[in-house]
Amino acid sequence: MWKWLDGPASVGSMTKRILFVCLGNICRSPAAEVVLRVKASEAGLELEIDSAGTGDWHVGEPPHPPMVRAARARGYDMSALRGRQVTAVDFARFDLIVVADEANLRDVEALRPSGDTTPVRLFAPYAGGAERSIPDPYHTGDFDGALQLVERAAAELVAQLQ
Ligand code: 4NP
């Protein structure tokens, strides 16, 4: 039923403001935020990039230390980021909302204001593999694996945005 959400087809050069969403906003979406920021900058793309969580447990907190360390090992600085919760207002603030998994997709869709048409897309399919979701490293412990998937997906997203 959500098949149409998988493809990056509707993402183009008019997409300038991108919000990444996961559950806690301390692992996957802040990692996606910093990785896309670096890759967009390298590609000469001017984007506004942010991240948020569907949950409120980590509002105001820095990202999860093991995620920060895994990112630093690959050259990304997550130290300035702080958690926040996604709200209905984000549908007006962003051109594209990219989510880490299918629970995020349902939770974000539940916030959509009536009449709003902002695309909400799963991130992992951009990587071109079989993954629909980014496995949650907060539970799997595989922070570097999540980061590698984020890097592959971000590279394709940048290519789509150019
Ligand atoms: P994230 O990982 O959604 O990638 O930020 C999680 C972080 C914290 C929790 C769940 C997922 N938590 O339940 O606190």
mmCIF file with all atom_site columns, C-alpha atoms and ligand atoms in Angstrom:
data_model
loop_
_atom_site.group_PDB
_atom_site.id
_atom_site.type_symbol
_atom_site.label_atom_id
_atom_site.label_alt_id
_atom_site.label_comp_id
_atom_site.label_asym_id
_atom_site.label_entity_id
_atom_site.label_seq_id
_atom_site.pdbx_PDB_ins_code
_atom_site.Cartn_x
_atom_site.Cartn_y
_atom_site.Cartn_z
_atom_site.occupancy
_atom_site.B_iso_or_equiv
_atom_site.pdbx_formal_charge
_atom_site.auth_seq_id
_atom_site.auth_comp_id
_atom_site.auth_asym_id
_atom_site.auth_atom_id
_atom_site.pdbx_PDB_model_num
ATOM   1   C CA . MET A 1 1   ? 0.000  0.000  0.000  1.00 0.00 ? 1   MET A CA 1
ATOM   2   C CA . TRP A 1 2   ? 2.916  2.345  0.721  1.00 0.00 ? 2   TRP A CA 1
ATOM   3   C CA . LYS A 1 3   ? 4.803  1.300  -2.410 1.00 0.00 ? 3   LYS A CA 1
ATOM   4   C CA . TRP A 1 4   ? 4.594  4.758  -3.952 1.00 0.00 ? 4   TRP A CA 1
ATOM   5   C CA . LEU A 1 5   ? 6.442  6.136  -0.948 1.00 0.00 ? 5   LEU A CA 1
ATOM   6   C CA . ASP A 1 6   ? 9.602  4.143  -1.681 1.00 0.00 ? 6   ASP A CA 1
ATOM   7   C CA . GLY A 1 7   ? 10.770 5.872  -4.792 1.00 0.00 ? 7   GLY A CA 1
ATOM   8   C CA . PRO A 1 8   ? 12.737 9.090  -4.831 1.00 0.00 ? 8   PRO A CA 1
ATOM   9   C CA . ALA A 1 9   ? 11.018 10.038 -8.102 1.00 0.00 ? 9   ALA A CA 1
ATOM   10  C CA . SER A 1 10  ? 9.241  13.152 -6.865 1.00 0.00 ? 10  SER A CA 1
ATOM   11  C CA . VAL A 1 11  ? 12.356 14.626 -5.255 1.00 0.00 ? 11  VAL A CA 1
ATOM   12  C CA . GLY A 1 12  ? 14.005 17.207 -7.451 1.00 0.00 ? 12  GLY A CA 1
ATOM   13  C CA . SER A 1 13  ? 15.931 20.442 -7.515 1.00 0.00 ? 13  SER A CA 1
ATOM   14  C CA . MET A 1 14  ? 12.977 22.386 -6.041 1.00 0.00 ? 14  MET A CA 1
ATOM   15  C CA . THR A 1 15  ? 13.447 20.479 -2.785 1.00 0.00 ? 15  THR A CA 1
ATOM   16  C CA . LYS A 1 16  ? 15.479 22.754 -0.530 1.00 0.00 ? 16  LYS A CA 1
ATOM   17  C CA . ARG A 1 17  ? 14.291 22.141 3.035  1.00 0.00 ? 17  ARG A CA 1
ATOM   18  C CA . ILE A 1 18  ? 14.661 18.578 4.279  1.00 0.00 ? 18  ILE A CA 1
ATOM   19  C CA . LEU A 1 19  ? 13.708 17.153 7.677  1.00 0.00 ? 19  LEU A CA 1
ATOM   20  C CA . PHE A 1 20  ? 14.925 13.748 8.847  1.00 0.00 ? 20  PHE A CA 1
ATOM   21  C CA . VAL A 1 21  ? 12.793 11.965 11.427 1.00 0.00 ? 21  VAL A CA 1
ATOM   22  C CA . CYS A 1 22  ? 13.439 8.903  13.584 1.00 0.00 ? 22  CYS A CA 1
ATOM   23  C CA . LEU A 1 23  ? 12.123 7.793  16.979 1.00 0.00 ? 23  LEU A CA 1
ATOM   24  C CA . GLY A 1 24  ? 14.465 9.374  19.504 1.00 0.00 ? 24  GLY A CA 1
ATOM   25  C CA . ASN A 1 25  ? 16.337 11.993 17.396 1.00 0.00 ? 25  ASN A CA 1
ATOM   26  C CA . ILE A 1 26  ? 19.592 10.902 19.010 1.00 0.00 ? 26  ILE A CA 1
ATOM   27  C CA . CYS A 1 27  ? 20.867 8.255  16.542 1.00 0.00 ? 27  CYS A CA 1
ATOM   28  C CA . ARG A 1 28  ? 19.561 7.829  12.987 1.00 0.00 ? 28  ARG A CA 1
ATOM   29  C CA . SER A 1 29  ? 18.010 11.184 12.061 1.00 0.00 ? 29  SER A CA 1
ATOM   30  C CA . PRO A 1 30  ? 20.793 13.369 13.514 1.00 0.00 ? 30  PRO A CA 1
ATOM   31  C CA . ALA A 1 31  ? 23.317 11.128 11.725 1.00 0.00 ? 31  ALA A CA 1
ATOM   32  C CA . ALA A 1 32  ? 21.382 11.632 8.485  1.00 0.00 ? 32  ALA A CA 1
ATOM   33  C CA . GLU A 1 33  ? 21.318 15.371 9.146  1.00 0.00 ? 33  GLU A CA 1
ATOM   34  C CA . VAL A 1 34  ? 25.096 15.705 9.462  1.00 0.00 ? 34  VAL A CA 1
ATOM   35  C CA . VAL A 1 35  ? 25.870 13.307 6.611  1.00 0.00 ? 35  VAL A CA 1
ATOM   36  C CA . LEU A 1 36  ? 23.512 15.064 4.193  1.00 0.00 ? 36  LEU A CA 1
ATOM   37  C CA . ARG A 1 37  ? 24.883 18.432 5.275  1.00 0.00 ? 37  ARG A CA 1
ATOM   38  C CA . VAL A 1 38  ? 28.423 17.352 4.355  1.00 0.00 ? 38  VAL A CA 1
ATOM   39  C CA . LYS A 1 39  ? 27.437 15.649 1.096  1.00 0.00 ? 39  LYS A CA 1
ATOM   40  C CA . ALA A 1 40  ? 25.231 18.566 0.005  1.00 0.00 ? 40  ALA A CA 1
ATOM   41  C CA . SER A 1 41  ? 28.014 21.009 0.746  1.00 0.00 ? 41  SER A CA 1
ATOM   42  C CA . GLU A 1 42  ? 30.510 18.904 -1.231 1.00 0.00 ? 42  GLU A CA 1
ATOM   43  C CA . ALA A 1 43  ? 28.048 18.913 -4.143 1.00 0.00 ? 43  ALA A CA 1
ATOM   44  C CA . GLY A 1 44  ? 27.548 22.674 -3.933 1.00 0.00 ? 44  GLY A CA 1
ATOM   45  C CA . LEU A 1 45  ? 23.884 22.302 -2.977 1.00 0.00 ? 45  LEU A CA 1
ATOM   46  C CA . GLU A 1 46  ? 22.338 24.842 -0.627 1.00 0.00 ? 46  GLU A CA 1
ATOM   47  C CA . LEU A 1 47  ? 19.865 23.012 1.552  1.00 0.00 ? 47  LEU A CA 1
ATOM   48  C CA . GLU A 1 48  ? 18.207 23.637 4.891  1.00 0.00 ? 48  GLU A CA 1
ATOM   49  C CA . ILE A 1 49  ? 18.521 20.401 6.834  1.00 0.00 ? 49  ILE A CA 1
ATOM   50  C CA . ASP A 1 50  ? 17.144 19.492 10.250 1.00 0.00 ? 50  ASP A CA 1
ATOM   51  C CA . SER A 1 51  ? 16.122 16.404 12.210 1.00 0.00 ? 51  SER A CA 1
ATOM   52  C CA . ALA A 1 52  ? 13.518 15.522 14.825 1.00 0.00 ? 52  ALA A CA 1
ATOM   53  C CA . GLY A 1 53  ? 12.099 12.556 16.711 1.00 0.00 ? 53  GLY A CA 1
ATOM   54  C CA . THR A 1 54  ? 8.565  11.252 16.933 1.00 0.00 ? 54  THR A CA 1
ATOM   55  C CA . GLY A 1 55  ? 9.170  10.689 20.658 1.00 0.00 ? 55  GLY A CA 1
ATOM   56  C CA . ASP A 1 56  ? 9.914  13.356 23.266 1.00 0.00 ? 56  ASP A CA 1
ATOM   57  C CA . TRP A 1 57  ? 12.297 11.473 25.593 1.00 0.00 ? 57  TRP A CA 1
ATOM   58  C CA . HIS A 1 58  ? 15.461 13.162 24.332 1.00 0.00 ? 58  HIS A CA 1
ATOM   59  C CA . VAL A 1 59  ? 14.284 16.707 23.655 1.00 0.00 ? 59  VAL A CA 1
ATOM   60  C CA . GLY A 1 60  ? 17.164 19.117 24.308 1.00 0.00 ? 60  GLY A CA 1
ATOM   61  C CA . GLU A 1 61  ? 19.718 16.308 24.632 1.00 0.00 ? 61  GLU A CA 1
ATOM   62  C CA . PRO A 1 62  ? 22.838 15.790 22.505 1.00 0.00 ? 62  PRO A CA 1
ATOM   63  C CA . PRO A 1 63  ? 22.952 12.717 20.234 1.00 0.00 ? 63  PRO A CA 1
ATOM   64  C CA . HIS A 1 64  ? 23.697 9.293  21.737 1.00 0.00 ? 64  HIS A CA 1
ATOM   65  C CA . PRO A 1 65  ? 27.473 9.121  22.499 1.00 0.00 ? 65  PRO A CA 1
ATOM   66  C CA . PRO A 1 66  ? 28.130 5.862  20.566 1.00 0.00 ? 66  PRO A CA 1
ATOM   67  C CA . MET A 1 67  ? 26.462 7.419  17.511 1.00 0.00 ? 67  MET A CA 1
ATOM   68  C CA . VAL A 1 68  ? 28.559 10.564 17.926 1.00 0.00 ? 68  VAL A CA 1
ATOM   69  C CA . ARG A 1 69  ? 31.735 8.434  18.116 1.00 0.00 ? 69  ARG A CA 1
ATOM   70  C CA . ALA A 1 70  ? 30.805 6.346  15.063 1.00 0.00 ? 70  ALA A CA 1
ATOM   71  C CA . ALA A 1 71  ? 30.096 9.535  13.119 1.00 0.00 ? 71  ALA A CA 1
ATOM   72  C CA . ARG A 1 72  ? 33.347 11.144 14.236 1.00 0.00 ? 72  ARG A CA 1
ATOM   73  C CA . ALA A 1 73  ? 35.255 8.058  13.052 1.00 0.00 ? 73  ALA A CA 1
ATOM   74  C CA . ARG A 1 74  ? 33.826 8.713  9.574  1.00 0.00 ? 74  ARG A CA 1
ATOM   75  C CA . GLY A 1 75  ? 34.543 12.439 9.703  1.00 0.00 ? 75  GLY A CA 1
ATOM   76  C CA . TYR A 1 76  ? 31.166 13.859 10.796 1.00 0.00 ? 76  TYR A CA 1
ATOM   77  C CA . ASP A 1 77  ? 30.681 16.222 13.737 1.00 0.00 ? 77  ASP A CA 1
ATOM   78  C CA . MET A 1 78  ? 27.371 15.716 15.561 1.00 0.00 ? 78  MET A CA 1
ATOM   79  C CA . SER A 1 79  ? 28.369 17.659 18.686 1.00 0.00 ? 79  SER A CA 1
ATOM   80  C CA . ALA A 1 80  ? 26.228 20.756 18.062 1.00 0.00 ? 80  ALA A CA 1
ATOM   81  C CA . LEU A 1 81  ? 22.951 18.874 17.591 1.00 0.00 ? 81  LEU A CA 1
ATOM   82  C CA . ARG A 1 82  ? 20.153 18.698 20.173 1.00 0.00 ? 82  ARG A CA 1
ATOM   83  C CA . GLY A 1 83  ? 17.033 16.574 20.156 1.00 0.00 ? 83  GLY A CA 1
ATOM   84  C CA . ARG A 1 84  ? 13.607 17.936 19.318 1.00 0.00 ? 84  ARG A CA 1
ATOM   85  C CA . GLN A 1 85  ? 10.217 16.448 18.619 1.00 0.00 ? 85  GLN A CA 1
ATOM   86  C CA . VAL A 1 86  ? 8.535  16.603 15.213 1.00 0.00 ? 86  VAL A CA 1
ATOM   87  C CA . THR A 1 87  ? 5.275  18.607 15.099 1.00 0.00 ? 87  THR A CA 1
ATOM   88  C CA . ALA A 1 88  ? 2.539  19.340 12.574 1.00 0.00 ? 88  ALA A CA 1
ATOM   89  C CA . VAL A 1 89  ? 4.199  22.722 11.903 1.00 0.00 ? 89  VAL A CA 1
ATOM   90  C CA . ASP A 1 90  ? 7.125  20.872 10.311 1.00 0.00 ? 90  ASP A CA 1
ATOM   91  C CA . PHE A 1 91  ? 4.910  20.015 7.336  1.00 0.00 ? 91  PHE A CA 1
ATOM   92  C CA . ALA A 1 92  ? 4.870  23.729 6.474  1.00 0.00 ? 92  ALA A CA 1
ATOM   93  C CA . ARG A 1 93  ? 8.540  24.278 7.258  1.00 0.00 ? 93  ARG A CA 1
ATOM   94  C CA . PHE A 1 94  ? 9.977  21.543 5.030  1.00 0.00 ? 94  PHE A CA 1
ATOM   95  C CA . ASP A 1 95  ? 9.688  20.491 1.384  1.00 0.00 ? 95  ASP A CA 1
ATOM   96  C CA . LEU A 1 96  ? 10.489 16.855 2.150  1.00 0.00 ? 96  LEU A CA 1
ATOM   97  C CA . ILE A 1 97  ? 10.327 14.729 5.301  1.00 0.00 ? 97  ILE A CA 1
ATOM   98  C CA . VAL A 1 98  ? 12.541 11.628 5.270  1.00 0.00 ? 98  VAL A CA 1
ATOM   99  C CA . VAL A 1 99  ? 11.942 8.947  7.894  1.00 0.00 ? 99  VAL A CA 1
ATOM   100 C CA . ALA A 1 100 ? 14.110 6.135  9.241  1.00 0.00 ? 100 ALA A CA 1
ATOM   101 C CA . ASP A 1 101 ? 11.507 3.357  9.469  1.00 0.00 ? 101 ASP A CA 1
ATOM   102 C CA . GLU A 1 102 ? 7.889  2.428  8.883  1.00 0.00 ? 102 GLU A CA 1
ATOM   103 C CA . ALA A 1 103 ? 6.776  3.228  12.434 1.00 0.00 ? 103 ALA A CA 1
ATOM   104 C CA . ASN A 1 104 ? 8.187  6.728  11.914 1.00 0.00 ? 104 ASN A CA 1
ATOM   105 C CA . LEU A 1 105 ? 6.264  6.889  8.647  1.00 0.00 ? 105 LEU A CA 1
ATOM   106 C CA . ARG A 1 106 ? 2.968  6.093  10.375 1.00 0.00 ? 106 ARG A CA 1
ATOM   107 C CA . ASP A 1 107 ? 3.660  8.452  13.287 1.00 0.00 ? 107 ASP A CA 1
ATOM   108 C CA . VAL A 1 108 ? 4.621  11.340 11.003 1.00 0.00 ? 108 VAL A CA 1
ATOM   109 C CA . GLU A 1 109 ? 1.645  10.756 8.720  1.00 0.00 ? 109 GLU A CA 1
ATOM   110 C CA . ALA A 1 110 ? -0.610 10.949 11.786 1.00 0.00 ? 110 ALA A CA 1
ATOM   111 C CA . LEU A 1 111 ? 0.585  14.548 12.300 1.00 0.00 ? 111 LEU A CA 1
ATOM   112 C CA . ARG A 1 112 ? -0.090 15.667 8.717  1.00 0.00 ? 112 ARG A CA 1
ATOM   113 C CA . PRO A 1 113 ? -2.393 18.720 8.612  1.00 0.00 ? 113 PRO A CA 1
ATOM   114 C CA . SER A 1 114 ? -5.436 18.181 6.430  1.00 0.00 ? 114 SER A CA 1
ATOM   115 C CA . GLY A 1 115 ? -4.764 19.251 2.856  1.00 0.00 ? 115 GLY A CA 1
ATOM   116 C CA . ASP A 1 116 ? -0.985 19.200 3.277  1.00 0.00 ? 116 ASP A CA 1
ATOM   117 C CA . THR A 1 117 ? 0.895  17.474 0.445  1.00 0.00 ? 117 THR A CA 1
ATOM   118 C CA . THR A 1 118 ? 4.487  17.479 1.756  1.00 0.00 ? 118 THR A CA 1
ATOM   119 C CA . PRO A 1 119 ? 6.118  14.216 0.653  1.00 0.00 ? 119 PRO A CA 1
ATOM   120 C CA . VAL A 1 120 ? 7.156  11.833 3.426  1.00 0.00 ? 120 VAL A CA 1
ATOM   121 C CA . ARG A 1 121 ? 9.645  9.187  2.291  1.00 0.00 ? 121 ARG A CA 1
ATOM   122 C CA . LEU A 1 122 ? 11.535 6.278  3.786  1.00 0.00 ? 122 LEU A CA 1
ATOM   123 C CA . PHE A 1 123 ? 15.291 7.001  3.677  1.00 0.00 ? 123 PHE A CA 1
ATOM   124 C CA . ALA A 1 124 ? 16.821 3.516  3.320  1.00 0.00 ? 124 ALA A CA 1
ATOM   125 C CA . PRO A 1 125 ? 15.414 2.780  -0.186 1.00 0.00 ? 125 PRO A CA 1
ATOM   126 C CA . TYR A 1 126 ? 17.533 5.620  -1.562 1.00 0.00 ? 126 TYR A CA 1
ATOM   127 C CA . ALA A 1 127 ? 20.550 3.405  -0.837 1.00 0.00 ? 127 ALA A CA 1
ATOM   128 C CA . GLY A 1 128 ? 19.386 1.094  -3.620 1.00 0.00 ? 128 GLY A CA 1
ATOM   129 C CA . GLY A 1 129 ? 19.472 -2.134 -1.610 1.00 0.00 ? 129 GLY A CA 1
ATOM   130 C CA . ALA A 1 130 ? 16.708 -4.246 -0.142 1.00 0.00 ? 130 ALA A CA 1
ATOM   131 C CA . GLU A 1 131 ? 16.384 -2.264 3.088  1.00 0.00 ? 131 GLU A CA 1
ATOM   132 C CA . ARG A 1 132 ? 13.167 -0.365 3.651  1.00 0.00 ? 132 ARG A CA 1
ATOM   133 C CA . SER A 1 133 ? 14.202 0.896  7.089  1.00 0.00 ? 133 SER A CA 1
ATOM   134 C CA . ILE A 1 134 ? 17.381 1.875  8.891  1.00 0.00 ? 134 ILE A CA 1
ATOM   135 C CA . PRO A 1 135 ? 17.722 -0.656 11.740 1.00 0.00 ? 135 PRO A CA 1
ATOM   136 C CA . ASP A 1 136 ? 17.693 1.256  15.032 1.00 0.00 ? 136 ASP A CA 1
ATOM   137 C CA . PRO A 1 137 ? 21.268 1.185  16.390 1.00 0.00 ? 137 PRO A CA 1
ATOM   138 C CA . TYR A 1 138 ? 19.964 2.241  19.809 1.00 0.00 ? 138 TYR A CA 1
ATOM   139 C CA . HIS A 1 139 ? 18.650 -1.322 19.970 1.00 0.00 ? 139 HIS A CA 1
ATOM   140 C CA . THR A 1 140 ? 20.936 -3.248 17.571 1.00 0.00 ? 140 THR A CA 1
ATOM   141 C CA . GLY A 1 141 ? 24.199 -1.626 18.725 1.00 0.00 ? 141 GLY A CA 1
ATOM   142 C CA . ASP A 1 142 ? 25.377 -1.369 15.116 1.00 0.00 ? 142 ASP A CA 1
ATOM   143 C CA . PHE A 1 143 ? 26.067 2.364  14.912 1.00 0.00 ? 143 PHE A CA 1
ATOM   144 C CA . ASP A 1 144 ? 28.615 2.115  12.106 1.00 0.00 ? 144 ASP A CA 1
ATOM   145 C CA . GLY A 1 145 ? 26.282 -0.066 10.033 1.00 0.00 ? 145 GLY A CA 1
ATOM   146 C CA . ALA A 1 146 ? 23.502 2.499  10.382 1.00 0.00 ? 146 ALA A CA 1
ATOM   147 C CA . LEU A 1 147 ? 25.930 5.237  9.408  1.00 0.00 ? 147 LEU A CA 1
ATOM   148 C CA . GLN A 1 148 ? 27.070 3.367  6.302  1.00 0.00 ? 148 GLN A CA 1
ATOM   149 C CA . LEU A 1 149 ? 23.460 2.916  5.183  1.00 0.00 ? 149 LEU A CA 1
ATOM   150 C CA . VAL A 1 150 ? 22.842 6.619  5.865  1.00 0.00 ? 150 VAL A CA 1
ATOM   151 C CA . GLU A 1 151 ? 25.893 7.517  3.764  1.00 0.00 ? 151 GLU A CA 1
ATOM   152 C CA . ARG A 1 152 ? 24.729 5.438  0.784  1.00 0.00 ? 152 ARG A CA 1
ATOM   153 C CA . ALA A 1 153 ? 21.187 6.826  0.975  1.00 0.00 ? 153 ALA A CA 1
ATOM   154 C CA . ALA A 1 154 ? 22.433 10.401 1.371  1.00 0.00 ? 154 ALA A CA 1
ATOM   155 C CA . ALA A 1 155 ? 24.643 10.076 -1.706 1.00 0.00 ? 155 ALA A CA 1
ATOM   156 C CA . GLU A 1 156 ? 21.663 9.069  -3.824 1.00 0.00 ? 156 GLU A CA 1
ATOM   157 C CA . LEU A 1 157 ? 19.437 11.749 -2.297 1.00 0.00 ? 157 LEU A CA 1
ATOM   158 C CA . VAL A 1 158 ? 22.028 14.396 -3.214 1.00 0.00 ? 158 VAL A CA 1
ATOM   159 C CA . ALA A 1 159 ? 22.179 13.002 -6.741 1.00 0.00 ? 159 ALA A CA 1
ATOM   160 C CA . GLN A 1 160 ? 18.389 13.300 -6.977 1.00 0.00 ? 160 GLN A CA 1
ATOM   161 C CA . LEU A 1 161 ? 18.456 16.868 -5.694 1.00 0.00 ? 161 LEU A CA 1
ATOM   162 C CA . GLN A 1 162 ? 21.018 18.107 -8.215 1.00 0.00 ? 162 GLN A CA 1
HETATM 163 P P1 . 4NP B 2 .   ? 16.833 6.846  17.081 1.00 0.00 ? 1   4NP B P1 1
HETATM 164 O O1 . 4NP B 2 .   ? 17.135 5.733  18.187 1.00 0.00 ? 1   4NP B O1 1
HETATM 165 O O2 . 4NP B 2 .   ? 15.324 6.778  16.803 1.00 0.00 ? 1   4NP B O2 1
HETATM 166 O O3 . 4NP B 2 .   ? 17.622 6.427  15.898 1.00 0.00 ? 1   4NP B O3 1
HETATM 167 O O4 . 4NP B 2 .   ? 17.249 8.174  17.677 1.00 0.00 ? 1   4NP B O4 1
HETATM 168 C C1 . 4NP B 2 .   ? 16.454 5.697  19.414 1.00 0.00 ? 1   4NP B C1 1
HETATM 169 C C2 . 4NP B 2 .   ? 16.929 6.435  20.468 1.00 0.00 ? 1   4NP B C2 1
HETATM 170 C C3 . 4NP B 2 .   ? 16.279 6.396  21.689 1.00 0.00 ? 1   4NP B C3 1
HETATM 171 C C4 . 4NP B 2 .   ? 15.152 5.625  21.836 1.00 0.00 ? 1   4NP B C4 1
HETATM 172 C C5 . 4NP B 2 .   ? 14.669 4.901  20.777 1.00 0.00 ? 1   4NP B C5 1
HETATM 173 C C6 . 4NP B 2 .   ? 15.309 4.937  19.553 1.00 0.00 ? 1   4NP B C6 1
HETATM 174 N N1 . 4NP B 2 .   ? 14.494 5.556  23.091 1.00 0.00 ? 1   4NP B N1 1
HETATM 175 O O5 . 4NP B 2 .   ? 13.553 4.755  23.223 1.00 0.00 ? 1   4NP B O5 1
HETATM 176 O O6 . 4NP B 2 .   ? 14.859 6.297  24.013 1.00 0.00 ? 1   4NP B O6 1
#
